[in-house]
Short mmCIF file of C-alpha atoms in Angstrom, two decimals:
data_model
loop_
_atom_site.label_atom_id
_atom_site.label_comp_id
_atom_site.label_asym_id
_atom_site.label_seq_id
_atom_site.Cartn_x
_atom_site.Cartn_y
_atom_site.Cartn_z
CA MET A 29 43.61 -119.12 1.86
CA VAL A 30 46.00 -117.83 4.31
CA ASN A 31 46.28 -121.37 5.39
CA LYS A 32 47.12 -122.65 2.05
CA ILE A 33 50.07 -119.83 1.78
CA ARG A 34 51.34 -121.09 5.13
CA ARG A 35 51.30 -124.68 4.12
CA LEU A 36 53.11 -124.07 1.06
CA PHE A 37 55.56 -121.56 2.34
CA ARG A 38 58.18 -124.28 3.75
CA PRO A 39 58.08 -126.58 0.61
CA VAL A 40 58.64 -123.71 -1.60
CA LEU A 41 61.35 -122.26 0.86
CA GLY A 42 62.84 -125.72 0.46
CA VAL A 43 63.10 -125.64 -3.30
CA ALA A 44 64.35 -122.36 -3.41
CA LEU A 45 66.98 -122.77 -0.96
CA PHE A 46 68.31 -126.02 -3.13
CA ILE A 47 68.17 -123.85 -6.24
CA LEU A 48 70.29 -121.38 -4.23
CA ILE A 49 72.85 -123.70 -3.08
CA TRP A 50 73.12 -125.61 -6.49
CA HIS A 51 73.59 -122.07 -8.11
CA LEU A 52 76.49 -121.10 -5.48
CA LEU A 53 78.21 -124.62 -5.89
CA THR A 54 78.26 -124.07 -9.89
CA LEU A 55 79.06 -120.38 -9.98
CA GLY A 56 81.24 -119.57 -12.99
CA ASN A 57 80.56 -123.08 -14.78
CA LYS A 58 80.33 -123.31 -18.33
CA ARG A 59 78.13 -125.78 -20.67
CA THR A 60 80.95 -128.22 -20.21
CA ASP A 61 81.07 -128.19 -16.42
CA ILE A 62 78.45 -129.03 -14.09
CA PRO A 63 75.89 -126.38 -15.35
CA GLY A 64 74.15 -124.07 -12.72
CA PRO A 65 70.29 -123.60 -12.69
CA TRP A 66 70.16 -120.81 -15.17
CA LEU A 67 72.24 -122.48 -17.77
CA THR A 68 70.24 -125.75 -17.06
CA LEU A 69 66.85 -123.71 -17.69
CA GLN A 70 68.37 -122.64 -21.07
CA GLY A 71 69.48 -126.13 -21.94
CA LEU A 72 65.89 -127.15 -21.25
CA PHE A 73 64.40 -124.58 -23.85
CA GLU A 74 66.93 -125.65 -26.59
CA LEU A 75 65.93 -129.42 -26.08
CA PHE A 76 62.45 -128.35 -26.46
CA ARG A 77 63.10 -126.11 -29.56
CA GLN A 78 64.71 -129.19 -31.27
CA GLY A 79 61.55 -131.29 -30.84
CA ILE A 80 63.57 -134.40 -29.82
CA LEU A 81 62.39 -133.88 -26.05
CA VAL A 82 59.04 -134.49 -26.64
CA LYS A 83 60.03 -137.70 -28.42
CA ASN A 84 62.02 -139.05 -25.81
CA ILE A 85 59.50 -138.37 -23.01
CA VAL A 86 57.01 -140.34 -25.06
CA ALA A 87 59.54 -142.98 -25.69
CA SER A 88 60.21 -143.36 -21.86
CA VAL A 89 56.67 -143.02 -20.79
CA PHE A 90 55.26 -145.55 -23.66
CA ARG A 91 58.11 -148.29 -22.18
CA VAL A 92 57.07 -147.74 -18.63
CA ALA A 93 53.47 -147.96 -19.51
CA TRP A 94 53.54 -151.35 -20.98
CA GLY A 95 56.06 -152.85 -18.74
CA PHE A 96 53.98 -151.68 -15.71
CA LEU A 97 50.77 -152.33 -17.10
CA LEU A 98 51.87 -156.03 -18.01
CA ALA A 99 53.17 -156.20 -14.38
CA THR A 100 49.91 -155.15 -12.83
CA LEU A 101 47.69 -157.59 -14.89
CA ILE A 102 49.91 -160.52 -13.91
CA GLY A 103 50.99 -159.43 -10.79
CA ILE A 104 47.62 -158.88 -8.99
CA PRO A 105 46.03 -162.01 -9.88
CA LEU A 106 49.09 -164.16 -9.12
CA GLY A 107 49.38 -162.22 -5.66
CA VAL A 108 45.49 -162.84 -5.02
CA GLY A 109 46.48 -166.54 -5.57
CA LEU A 110 49.55 -166.35 -3.18
CA GLY A 111 47.80 -164.48 -0.61
CA ARG A 112 44.73 -166.68 -0.63
CA PHE A 113 46.58 -170.12 -0.72
CA PRO A 114 49.43 -170.81 1.82
CA GLU A 115 50.41 -173.49 -0.14
CA LEU A 116 50.96 -171.90 -3.23
CA ASN A 117 52.75 -169.13 -1.33
CA GLN A 118 55.16 -171.61 0.25
CA LEU A 119 55.65 -172.85 -3.64
CA PHE A 120 56.19 -169.68 -5.53
CA ASN A 121 57.38 -167.24 -2.44
CA PRO A 122 61.27 -168.52 -2.52
CA PRO A 123 61.75 -167.94 -6.19
CA VAL A 124 59.86 -164.47 -6.13
CA GLN A 125 62.06 -163.66 -3.16
CA LEU A 126 65.40 -164.87 -4.87
CA LEU A 127 64.73 -162.99 -7.95
CA ARG A 128 63.44 -159.74 -6.03
CA PRO A 129 66.68 -158.14 -5.24
CA ILE A 130 68.30 -158.88 -8.38
CA SER A 131 68.53 -155.42 -10.11
CA PRO A 132 66.64 -155.06 -13.44
CA ILE A 133 69.68 -153.94 -15.09
CA ALA A 134 71.52 -156.99 -14.41
CA TRP A 135 68.76 -158.64 -16.75
CA LEU A 136 69.85 -156.64 -19.50
CA PRO A 137 71.73 -159.02 -21.26
CA ILE A 138 69.39 -161.78 -21.02
CA ALA A 139 66.72 -159.32 -22.29
CA THR A 140 68.37 -158.49 -25.31
CA LEU A 141 69.43 -162.35 -25.79
CA LEU A 142 65.58 -162.92 -25.39
CA PHE A 143 64.04 -160.25 -27.10
CA GLY A 144 66.65 -159.00 -29.55
CA PRO A 145 65.01 -160.52 -32.69
CA VAL A 146 61.24 -159.62 -31.96
CA ARG A 147 60.22 -157.35 -34.85
CA TRP A 148 56.72 -155.99 -33.86
CA PHE A 149 58.04 -153.34 -31.67
CA GLU A 150 61.50 -151.70 -32.12
CA PRO A 151 63.56 -154.64 -30.95
CA SER A 152 65.06 -152.57 -28.12
CA ASP A 153 61.68 -151.59 -26.99
CA VAL A 154 60.84 -155.06 -26.11
CA ALA A 155 63.90 -155.69 -24.08
CA ALA A 156 63.30 -152.68 -22.23
CA ILE A 157 59.62 -153.11 -21.28
CA PHE A 158 60.87 -156.79 -20.26
CA LEU A 159 63.14 -155.12 -17.61
CA ILE A 160 60.40 -152.52 -16.54
CA PHE A 161 58.08 -155.33 -16.23
CA LEU A 162 60.60 -157.39 -14.02
CA SER A 163 61.27 -154.18 -11.76
CA SER A 164 57.73 -153.63 -10.91
CA PHE A 165 56.37 -157.17 -11.08
CA PHE A 166 57.93 -158.81 -8.13
CA THR A 167 56.72 -155.55 -5.84
CA ILE A 168 53.41 -155.68 -7.26
CA THR A 169 53.11 -159.64 -6.53
CA THR A 170 54.51 -159.44 -2.97
CA ALA A 171 52.36 -156.31 -1.84
CA THR A 172 49.23 -157.89 -3.27
CA ALA A 173 49.96 -161.47 -1.69
CA SER A 174 50.79 -160.01 1.86
CA ALA A 175 47.43 -157.72 1.59
CA ILE A 176 45.09 -160.29 0.78
CA ALA A 177 46.76 -162.54 3.35
CA THR A 178 46.00 -160.24 5.80
CA VAL A 179 42.41 -159.27 5.24
CA ASP A 180 40.46 -158.84 8.31
CA GLN A 181 39.07 -162.21 9.31
CA LYS A 182 35.60 -160.52 10.16
CA PHE A 183 35.07 -159.56 6.32
CA LEU A 184 35.93 -163.02 5.20
CA ARG A 185 33.40 -164.41 7.54
CA SER A 186 30.73 -161.58 6.78
CA ALA A 187 31.25 -162.84 3.23
CA SER A 188 30.99 -166.45 3.68
CA ASN A 189 28.05 -165.80 6.25
CA PHE A 190 26.01 -164.15 3.13
CA GLY A 191 27.20 -167.00 0.78
CA VAL A 192 29.57 -164.56 -1.19
CA LYS A 193 32.39 -166.85 -2.66
CA GLY A 194 34.72 -167.59 -5.86
CA VAL A 195 34.99 -164.74 -8.05
CA ALA A 196 32.61 -162.50 -6.13
CA LEU A 197 34.61 -163.01 -3.03
CA VAL A 198 37.83 -161.81 -4.74
CA THR A 199 36.04 -158.78 -6.52
CA ASP A 200 33.70 -157.69 -3.82
CA VAL A 201 35.63 -158.23 -0.46
CA LEU A 202 39.37 -159.37 -1.05
CA LEU A 203 40.24 -156.88 -3.58
CA PRO A 204 38.40 -153.78 -1.93
CA ALA A 205 39.61 -154.90 1.54
CA SER A 206 43.61 -154.80 0.20
CA LEU A 207 43.09 -151.91 -2.14
CA PRO A 208 45.24 -149.32 -0.05
CA GLN A 209 48.04 -151.88 0.26
CA ILE A 210 47.93 -152.79 -3.32
CA LEU A 211 48.05 -149.20 -4.20
CA THR A 212 51.02 -148.57 -2.15
CA GLY A 213 52.72 -151.54 -3.82
CA LEU A 214 51.80 -150.11 -7.26
CA ARG A 215 53.24 -146.95 -6.42
CA LEU A 216 56.63 -148.24 -5.36
CA ALA A 217 56.57 -150.43 -8.44
CA LEU A 218 56.02 -147.30 -10.51
CA GLY A 219 58.71 -145.45 -9.03
CA ILE A 220 61.00 -148.27 -9.35
CA SER A 221 60.12 -148.69 -12.87
CA TRP A 222 60.89 -144.91 -13.86
CA VAL A 223 64.34 -145.36 -12.22
CA VAL A 224 64.85 -148.37 -14.13
CA VAL A 225 63.75 -147.40 -17.44
CA VAL A 226 66.28 -144.34 -17.53
CA ALA A 227 69.14 -146.70 -16.62
CA ALA A 228 68.05 -149.12 -19.13
CA GLU A 229 67.93 -146.43 -21.94
CA MET A 230 71.46 -145.86 -21.17
CA LEU A 231 72.44 -149.21 -22.58
CA GLY A 232 72.04 -149.84 -26.38
CA VAL A 233 68.89 -147.74 -27.28
CA GLN A 234 68.53 -144.70 -29.46
CA SER A 235 65.21 -142.99 -27.75
CA GLY A 236 64.24 -141.99 -24.36
CA LEU A 237 65.32 -139.78 -21.56
CA GLY A 238 68.19 -142.06 -20.50
CA TYR A 239 69.30 -142.02 -24.38
CA GLN A 240 69.03 -138.08 -24.15
CA VAL A 241 71.44 -138.03 -20.83
CA ASN A 242 73.91 -140.56 -22.64
CA ASP A 243 73.90 -138.68 -25.95
CA ALA A 244 74.13 -135.22 -24.58
CA ARG A 245 77.21 -136.47 -22.27
CA ASN A 246 78.92 -137.79 -25.51
CA ASN A 247 78.64 -134.36 -26.94
CA LEU A 248 80.08 -132.96 -23.64
CA ARG A 249 77.06 -130.76 -23.29
CA TYR A 250 76.53 -130.92 -19.63
CA ASP A 251 73.96 -128.40 -19.49
CA LEU A 252 71.65 -130.73 -21.64
CA VAL A 253 72.58 -134.04 -19.19
CA VAL A 254 71.33 -131.88 -16.30
CA ALA A 255 68.40 -130.51 -18.24
CA ALA A 256 67.29 -133.79 -18.92
CA MET A 257 68.11 -134.88 -15.27
CA VAL A 258 65.43 -132.28 -13.87
CA LEU A 259 63.00 -133.32 -16.50
CA ILE A 260 63.24 -137.28 -15.43
CA GLY A 261 62.93 -135.80 -11.69
CA LEU A 262 59.70 -133.85 -12.66
CA ILE A 263 58.25 -136.59 -14.34
CA GLY A 264 58.85 -138.94 -11.61
CA LEU A 265 57.35 -136.48 -9.43
CA VAL A 266 54.23 -136.26 -11.37
CA LEU A 267 53.62 -140.09 -11.29
CA ASP A 268 54.32 -140.64 -7.68
CA THR A 269 51.64 -137.78 -7.02
CA MET A 270 49.28 -139.40 -9.32
CA MET A 271 49.73 -142.45 -7.53
CA ARG A 272 49.80 -141.06 -4.24
CA ALA A 273 46.46 -139.08 -4.79
CA LEU A 274 44.68 -142.61 -5.96
CA GLU A 275 46.13 -144.25 -2.57
CA GLU A 276 44.83 -141.36 -0.23
CA ARG A 277 41.52 -141.33 -1.82
CA ALA A 278 41.37 -144.90 -1.13
CA LEU A 279 42.39 -144.50 2.42
CA ARG A 280 40.04 -141.49 2.82
CA ARG A 281 37.02 -143.67 1.88
CA ARG A 282 38.18 -146.11 4.33
CA GLY A 283 38.27 -143.59 7.17
CA ILE A 284 42.02 -144.34 7.79
CA LEU A 285 43.10 -141.08 6.67
CA ARG A 286 41.09 -138.09 7.50
CA ARG A 287 41.78 -134.70 6.11
CA MET B 771 12.59 -179.56 24.94
CA THR B 772 12.02 -182.42 22.25
CA ARG B 773 14.30 -182.98 19.51
CA GLN B 774 11.99 -181.37 17.03
CA GLU B 775 11.33 -178.37 18.78
CA ALA B 776 14.64 -177.10 19.04
CA LYS B 777 16.00 -174.49 16.41
CA ILE B 778 19.49 -174.96 17.73
CA ARG B 779 20.96 -177.90 19.54
CA VAL B 780 24.47 -177.94 20.80
CA LYS B 781 25.26 -181.59 21.90
CA SER B 782 28.22 -181.88 24.00
CA VAL B 783 30.56 -179.56 22.11
CA SER B 784 34.19 -179.59 22.99
CA LYS B 785 37.00 -177.21 21.38
CA ALA B 786 40.54 -177.47 21.85
CA PHE B 787 43.18 -175.34 20.11
CA LYS B 788 47.03 -176.26 19.83
CA LYS B 789 49.16 -173.32 21.71
CA GLN B 790 52.86 -173.84 21.97
CA GLY B 791 52.50 -177.39 21.29
CA GLN B 792 50.12 -178.01 23.99
CA MET B 793 46.27 -178.61 23.57
CA LEU B 794 44.17 -175.92 25.23
CA THR B 795 40.49 -176.80 25.64
CA VAL B 796 38.38 -173.93 25.45
CA LEU B 797 34.83 -175.39 25.51
CA ASP B 798 34.11 -178.61 27.70
CA GLU B 799 31.14 -181.00 26.68
CA VAL B 800 28.80 -177.84 26.16
CA ASP B 801 24.86 -178.45 25.73
CA LEU B 802 22.44 -175.83 24.78
CA ASP B 803 18.98 -175.70 23.14
CA VAL B 804 17.56 -172.72 21.88
CA ALA B 805 13.91 -172.84 20.93
CA PRO B 806 12.36 -170.98 17.76
CA GLU B 807 11.83 -167.24 18.27
CA GLU B 808 13.53 -167.51 21.57
CA PHE B 809 16.23 -165.14 22.94
CA VAL B 810 19.00 -166.81 24.71
CA ALA B 811 21.92 -164.92 26.56
CA ILE B 812 25.34 -166.68 26.84
CA VAL B 813 27.37 -164.68 29.80
CA GLY B 814 30.70 -165.67 31.31
CA PRO B 815 33.73 -163.83 32.25
CA SER B 816 36.20 -162.50 29.39
CA GLY B 817 38.11 -164.90 27.60
CA CYS B 818 35.90 -167.97 28.86
CA GLY B 819 35.36 -169.23 25.43
CA LYS B 820 31.69 -168.03 25.00
CA SER B 821 32.69 -166.32 21.63
CA THR B 822 34.32 -169.61 20.32
CA LEU B 823 31.02 -171.50 21.08
CA LEU B 824 29.20 -168.89 19.15
CA ASN B 825 31.60 -169.10 15.85
CA CYS B 826 31.24 -173.06 16.31
CA ILE B 827 27.67 -172.52 16.21
CA ALA B 828 27.53 -170.13 13.18
CA GLY B 829 29.77 -172.69 11.51
CA PHE B 830 32.88 -170.27 11.24
CA GLU B 831 34.72 -172.80 13.30
CA THR B 832 34.63 -176.64 13.83
CA PRO B 833 34.20 -178.37 17.25
CA THR B 834 36.84 -180.89 18.00
CA SER B 835 33.83 -183.12 19.18
CA GLY B 836 30.24 -183.28 19.80
CA GLY B 837 27.69 -181.82 17.20
CA ILE B 838 25.39 -178.86 16.22
CA GLU B 839 21.96 -179.28 14.81
CA ILE B 840 19.95 -176.50 13.40
CA ASP B 841 16.18 -177.56 12.64
CA GLY B 842 17.03 -181.19 13.56
CA GLU B 843 19.63 -181.36 10.81
CA PRO B 844 23.54 -181.30 11.39
CA LEU B 845 25.06 -177.83 10.94
CA SER B 846 26.86 -177.79 7.22
CA GLY B 847 28.49 -174.13 7.59
CA PRO B 848 27.41 -170.66 7.53
CA SER B 849 24.32 -169.62 5.90
CA PRO B 850 22.39 -166.34 5.27
CA LYS B 851 19.50 -168.06 7.18
CA ARG B 852 21.50 -167.74 10.30
CA VAL B 853 23.36 -164.24 10.41
CA PHE B 854 26.22 -163.35 12.35
CA VAL B 855 26.43 -159.61 14.02
CA PHE B 856 29.78 -158.48 14.85
CA GLN B 857 31.02 -155.45 16.68
CA GLU B 858 30.95 -152.40 14.63
CA THR B 859 33.97 -153.62 12.39
CA GLY B 860 32.07 -156.39 10.51
CA ILE B 861 30.59 -154.10 7.91
CA PHE B 862 32.71 -153.20 5.04
CA PRO B 863 34.40 -149.76 5.31
CA TRP B 864 34.58 -149.10 1.39
CA LEU B 865 30.73 -149.31 0.95
CA SER B 866 28.01 -147.09 1.68
CA VAL B 867 25.51 -147.65 4.18
CA ASN B 868 23.24 -148.70 1.20
CA GLU B 869 25.61 -150.90 -0.15
CA ASN B 870 26.73 -152.63 2.93
CA ILE B 871 22.97 -153.59 3.75
CA GLY B 872 22.30 -154.60 0.27
CA PHE B 873 25.50 -156.94 0.59
CA GLY B 874 23.52 -160.08 0.92
CA LEU B 875 20.92 -159.47 -1.59
CA ARG B 876 23.18 -159.82 -4.71
CA HIS B 877 20.71 -162.43 -6.00
CA LYS B 878 17.77 -160.42 -5.87
CA SER B 879 16.57 -158.19 -8.67
CA PRO B 880 17.95 -154.45 -8.28
CA GLY B 881 14.46 -153.16 -7.85
CA GLU B 882 13.80 -155.88 -5.06
CA ARG B 883 17.25 -155.02 -3.44
CA ALA B 884 16.61 -151.40 -3.44
CA GLU B 885 12.89 -151.65 -1.93
CA ILE B 886 14.39 -154.27 0.87
CA VAL B 887 17.43 -151.79 1.90
CA GLU B 888 14.88 -148.89 2.03
CA ARG B 889 12.58 -150.77 4.23
CA THR B 890 15.49 -151.88 6.53
CA ILE B 891 16.71 -148.51 6.72
CA LYS B 892 13.52 -147.32 8.04
CA LEU B 893 13.43 -150.23 10.32
CA VAL B 894 16.76 -149.21 12.04
CA GLY B 895 16.31 -145.52 11.81
CA LEU B 896 19.24 -144.53 9.39
CA GLU B 897 16.96 -142.28 6.99
CA GLY B 898 19.15 -139.67 5.60
CA PHE B 899 22.66 -141.55 5.92
CA GLU B 900 21.99 -144.10 2.96
CA ARG B 901 24.98 -142.65 0.87
CA ALA B 902 27.20 -142.14 3.83
CA LEU B 903 30.32 -144.27 4.24
CA PRO B 904 31.14 -145.97 7.62
CA SER B 905 33.94 -143.73 8.38
CA GLU B 906 31.35 -140.54 8.50
CA LEU B 907 29.10 -142.45 11.10
CA SER B 908 29.16 -142.46 14.79
CA GLY B 909 29.74 -146.11 16.59
CA GLY B 910 25.95 -146.22 17.11
CA MET B 911 25.11 -145.81 13.60
CA LYS B 912 27.71 -148.27 12.53
CA GLN B 913 26.00 -150.60 14.79
CA ARG B 914 22.72 -150.16 13.07
CA VAL B 915 24.28 -150.64 9.70
CA GLU B 916 25.69 -154.06 10.90
CA PHE B 917 22.59 -154.95 12.25
CA ALA B 918 20.58 -153.74 9.05
CA ARG B 919 22.98 -155.77 7.09
CA ALA B 920 21.90 -158.88 9.18
CA LEU B 921 18.07 -158.18 9.10
CA ALA B 922 18.08 -157.29 5.29
CA VAL B 923 18.66 -160.86 4.28
CA ASP B 924 15.31 -161.95 6.40
CA SER B 925 17.16 -164.76 8.39
CA GLU B 926 15.48 -167.00 10.89
CA VAL B 927 18.41 -166.61 13.45
CA LEU B 928 20.62 -163.87 14.52
CA TYR B 929 23.84 -164.51 16.28
CA LEU B 930 25.03 -161.50 18.47
CA ASP B 931 28.48 -161.48 19.58
CA GLU B 932 29.07 -158.64 22.08
CA PRO B 933 27.15 -156.48 19.56
CA PHE B 934 27.24 -153.37 21.96
CA GLY B 935 30.77 -153.82 23.24
CA ALA B 936 32.23 -150.83 21.39
CA LEU B 937 29.44 -148.38 22.13
CA ASP B 938 29.23 -145.58 24.87
CA ALA B 939 27.07 -146.38 27.90
CA PHE B 940 24.06 -143.93 26.51
CA THR B 941 24.07 -145.70 23.11
CA ARG B 942 24.62 -149.13 24.58
CA LEU B 943 20.96 -148.86 26.25
CA GLU B 944 19.30 -147.35 23.07
CA MET B 945 20.79 -150.15 21.05
CA ARG B 946 19.72 -152.87 23.54
CA ARG B 947 15.78 -151.64 23.21
CA GLU B 948 16.28 -151.46 19.41
CA VAL B 949 17.60 -154.91 19.19
CA TRP B 950 14.74 -156.24 21.46
CA ARG B 951 12.04 -154.18 19.34
CA ILE B 952 13.32 -155.39 15.82
CA SER B 953 14.13 -158.85 16.77
CA ARG B 954 10.82 -159.44 18.08
CA ALA B 955 8.95 -157.44 15.17
CA THR B 956 10.67 -159.65 12.85
CA LYS B 957 10.59 -162.73 14.96
CA LYS B 958 13.98 -163.94 14.88
CA THR B 959 15.69 -166.51 17.04
CA CYS B 960 18.39 -164.72 18.91
CA LEU B 961 21.62 -165.96 20.76
CA LEU B 962 23.54 -163.32 22.34
CA VAL B 963 27.16 -163.49 23.76
CA THR B 964 28.07 -160.89 26.48
CA HIS B 965 29.98 -160.26 29.46
CA ASP B 966 27.33 -157.59 30.43
CA VAL B 967 24.96 -159.24 32.87
CA GLU B 968 22.66 -156.63 33.03
CA GLU B 969 22.33 -156.61 29.21
CA ALA B 970 21.73 -160.33 29.27
CA VAL B 971 18.82 -159.87 32.18
CA GLU B 972 17.19 -157.09 30.14
CA LEU B 973 17.07 -159.03 26.64
CA ALA B 974 17.25 -162.81 27.14
CA ASP B 975 14.44 -165.43 27.94
CA ARG B 976 16.91 -167.51 29.15
CA ILE B 977 20.50 -166.98 30.21
CA ALA B 978 23.07 -169.55 30.01
CA VAL B 979 26.04 -168.81 32.67
CA MET B 980 29.33 -170.20 31.48
CA THR B 981 32.29 -170.94 33.73
CA ARG B 982 36.08 -169.92 33.40
CA ARG B 983 37.92 -172.16 30.86
CA PRO B 984 37.72 -174.62 29.99
CA ALA B 985 34.15 -173.27 29.90
CA ARG B 986 31.12 -175.36 30.61
CA ILE B 987 27.52 -174.08 31.34
CA ARG B 988 27.13 -173.94 34.76
CA LYS B 989 23.43 -173.17 34.81
CA ILE B 990 20.65 -172.11 32.32
CA LEU B 991 18.42 -169.46 34.22
CA ASP B 992 14.81 -168.96 32.99
CA ASN B 993 13.93 -165.07 33.12
CA PRO B 994 10.39 -164.62 33.94
CA LEU B 995 10.34 -160.88 34.20
CA PRO B 996 7.72 -159.12 32.26
CA ARG B 997 8.76 -156.68 29.75
CA PRO B 998 9.92 -153.89 29.27
CA ARG B 999 12.20 -154.82 31.83
CA ASP B 1000 13.34 -151.98 34.52
CA PRO B 1001 16.83 -152.75 36.07
CA ASP B 1002 15.89 -150.61 39.00
CA LEU B 1003 13.15 -153.29 39.98
CA ALA B 1004 13.95 -155.63 42.75
CA GLU B 1005 13.23 -158.84 40.63
CA PHE B 1006 15.52 -157.47 38.23
CA ARG B 1007 18.49 -156.90 40.47
CA ALA B 1008 17.58 -160.55 42.51
CA LEU B 1009 17.99 -162.19 39.07
CA LYS B 1010 21.49 -160.15 38.22
CA ASP B 1011 22.64 -161.05 41.82
CA GLU B 1012 22.00 -164.67 41.33
CA ILE B 1013 23.94 -164.57 37.99
CA PHE B 1014 26.82 -162.68 39.57
CA GLU B 1015 26.74 -165.12 42.38
CA ILE B 1016 27.27 -167.88 39.98
CA LEU B 1017 30.20 -166.13 38.30
CA GLY B 1018 31.49 -164.88 41.83
CA VAL B 1019 31.75 -168.74 42.96
CA GLU B 1020 33.92 -169.32 40.06
CA ARG B 1021 36.10 -166.24 40.77
CA ARG B 1022 36.86 -167.73 44.26
CA VAL B 1023 37.73 -171.12 42.96
#
């Protein structure tokens, strides 16, 4: 118990210091200036009372979930293929590396051109989901490919010695051996997705946390702008913590991480 | 030994790798026969290519020239009939002891698999650790899991590549005896690669001494010492010295 308190002491102090500095820097500011912590907290309550906040959180999470899920479902199998067959990697790696540094936001015009007319979802949703897909797909594919390509030769030889090949080799040896690295890739990809969804929602949609930020700014309500920012940070932190927990579990199981 | 008698027959096997544009000969015309149920050790200086030879015999690598026959048939690749025992890291760290040992038994029914795993766990003395993960085990116990995984598939041949290399001195002695006991109880043909001369003399019926690279088999010695073998006996030491002398001559060349 004492240990737990001691371990938490510095992180809590760090956050407290941050809030204090924020408070001092924004002393005397009104709602239309950059707000301090107290005004921001009040803004947060106001957003909750209006009931639009939950709707906007759901909209953002929904877009990230779909884009990230699609990127995972396509990226992992593709990464396995690229990691397993060097010829395939030589063919696909150059375009992947060429597309990877392009900010997904730069794809927005193309995304609206491509998915504007789709009617199953709200049109803007498909475009945003496409951007999220792009922002996680390359990271997931690259992480998976490099993990699969570097699986310990002993594991591969053991598998071939016991006659394990084909799909069983992938599911029982290659993927479990690469899981920690793949999870790291997924965590990074989810982090990028969360950053991108907010940016994408500032451009031509009517819902989501990014829209919330933009909408508050248009009303000169900077307390609501910062309240939404705080919320974006908190949700991002929760997502990252969840992924990190999965990653650490996989590492601990393999004896790479001891705690 | 006639052609039909040999379990494993290595016929003038050579292996060369390309390294920085140059061909590097690792194995040079190696010949070796191993009889059924025989325990043969290959000793040689570190890096001489003895592991490469074992990898070729196991089917993980292909010789540049020469041939390998198993039961008189040309080797077609790795097979569960001939299992390779790696150093401790060959077992899967994401699987429990039970699951590791059962890895080669996927074609069996779950009941049969559980029964074989239980029997093998008893054989290698891992009772009570069935659900443990490799990361929770000591080096010696990991080695037992590795060994048990190989025994569970009931192979005819065991290839042992420096299997005790990562163990501390005490555990190494203990595991040596265990390997001998179990390999005899299960009537395996064993081919051991090691740089530990004492280990080879304690375990093997015959000892093949390899030269430095490019590796050839310099001499194959019979080991007539009665078992259990005591490393302090004069005959044991004499055989060890003879091997050291063969290796030592190489060092002076």
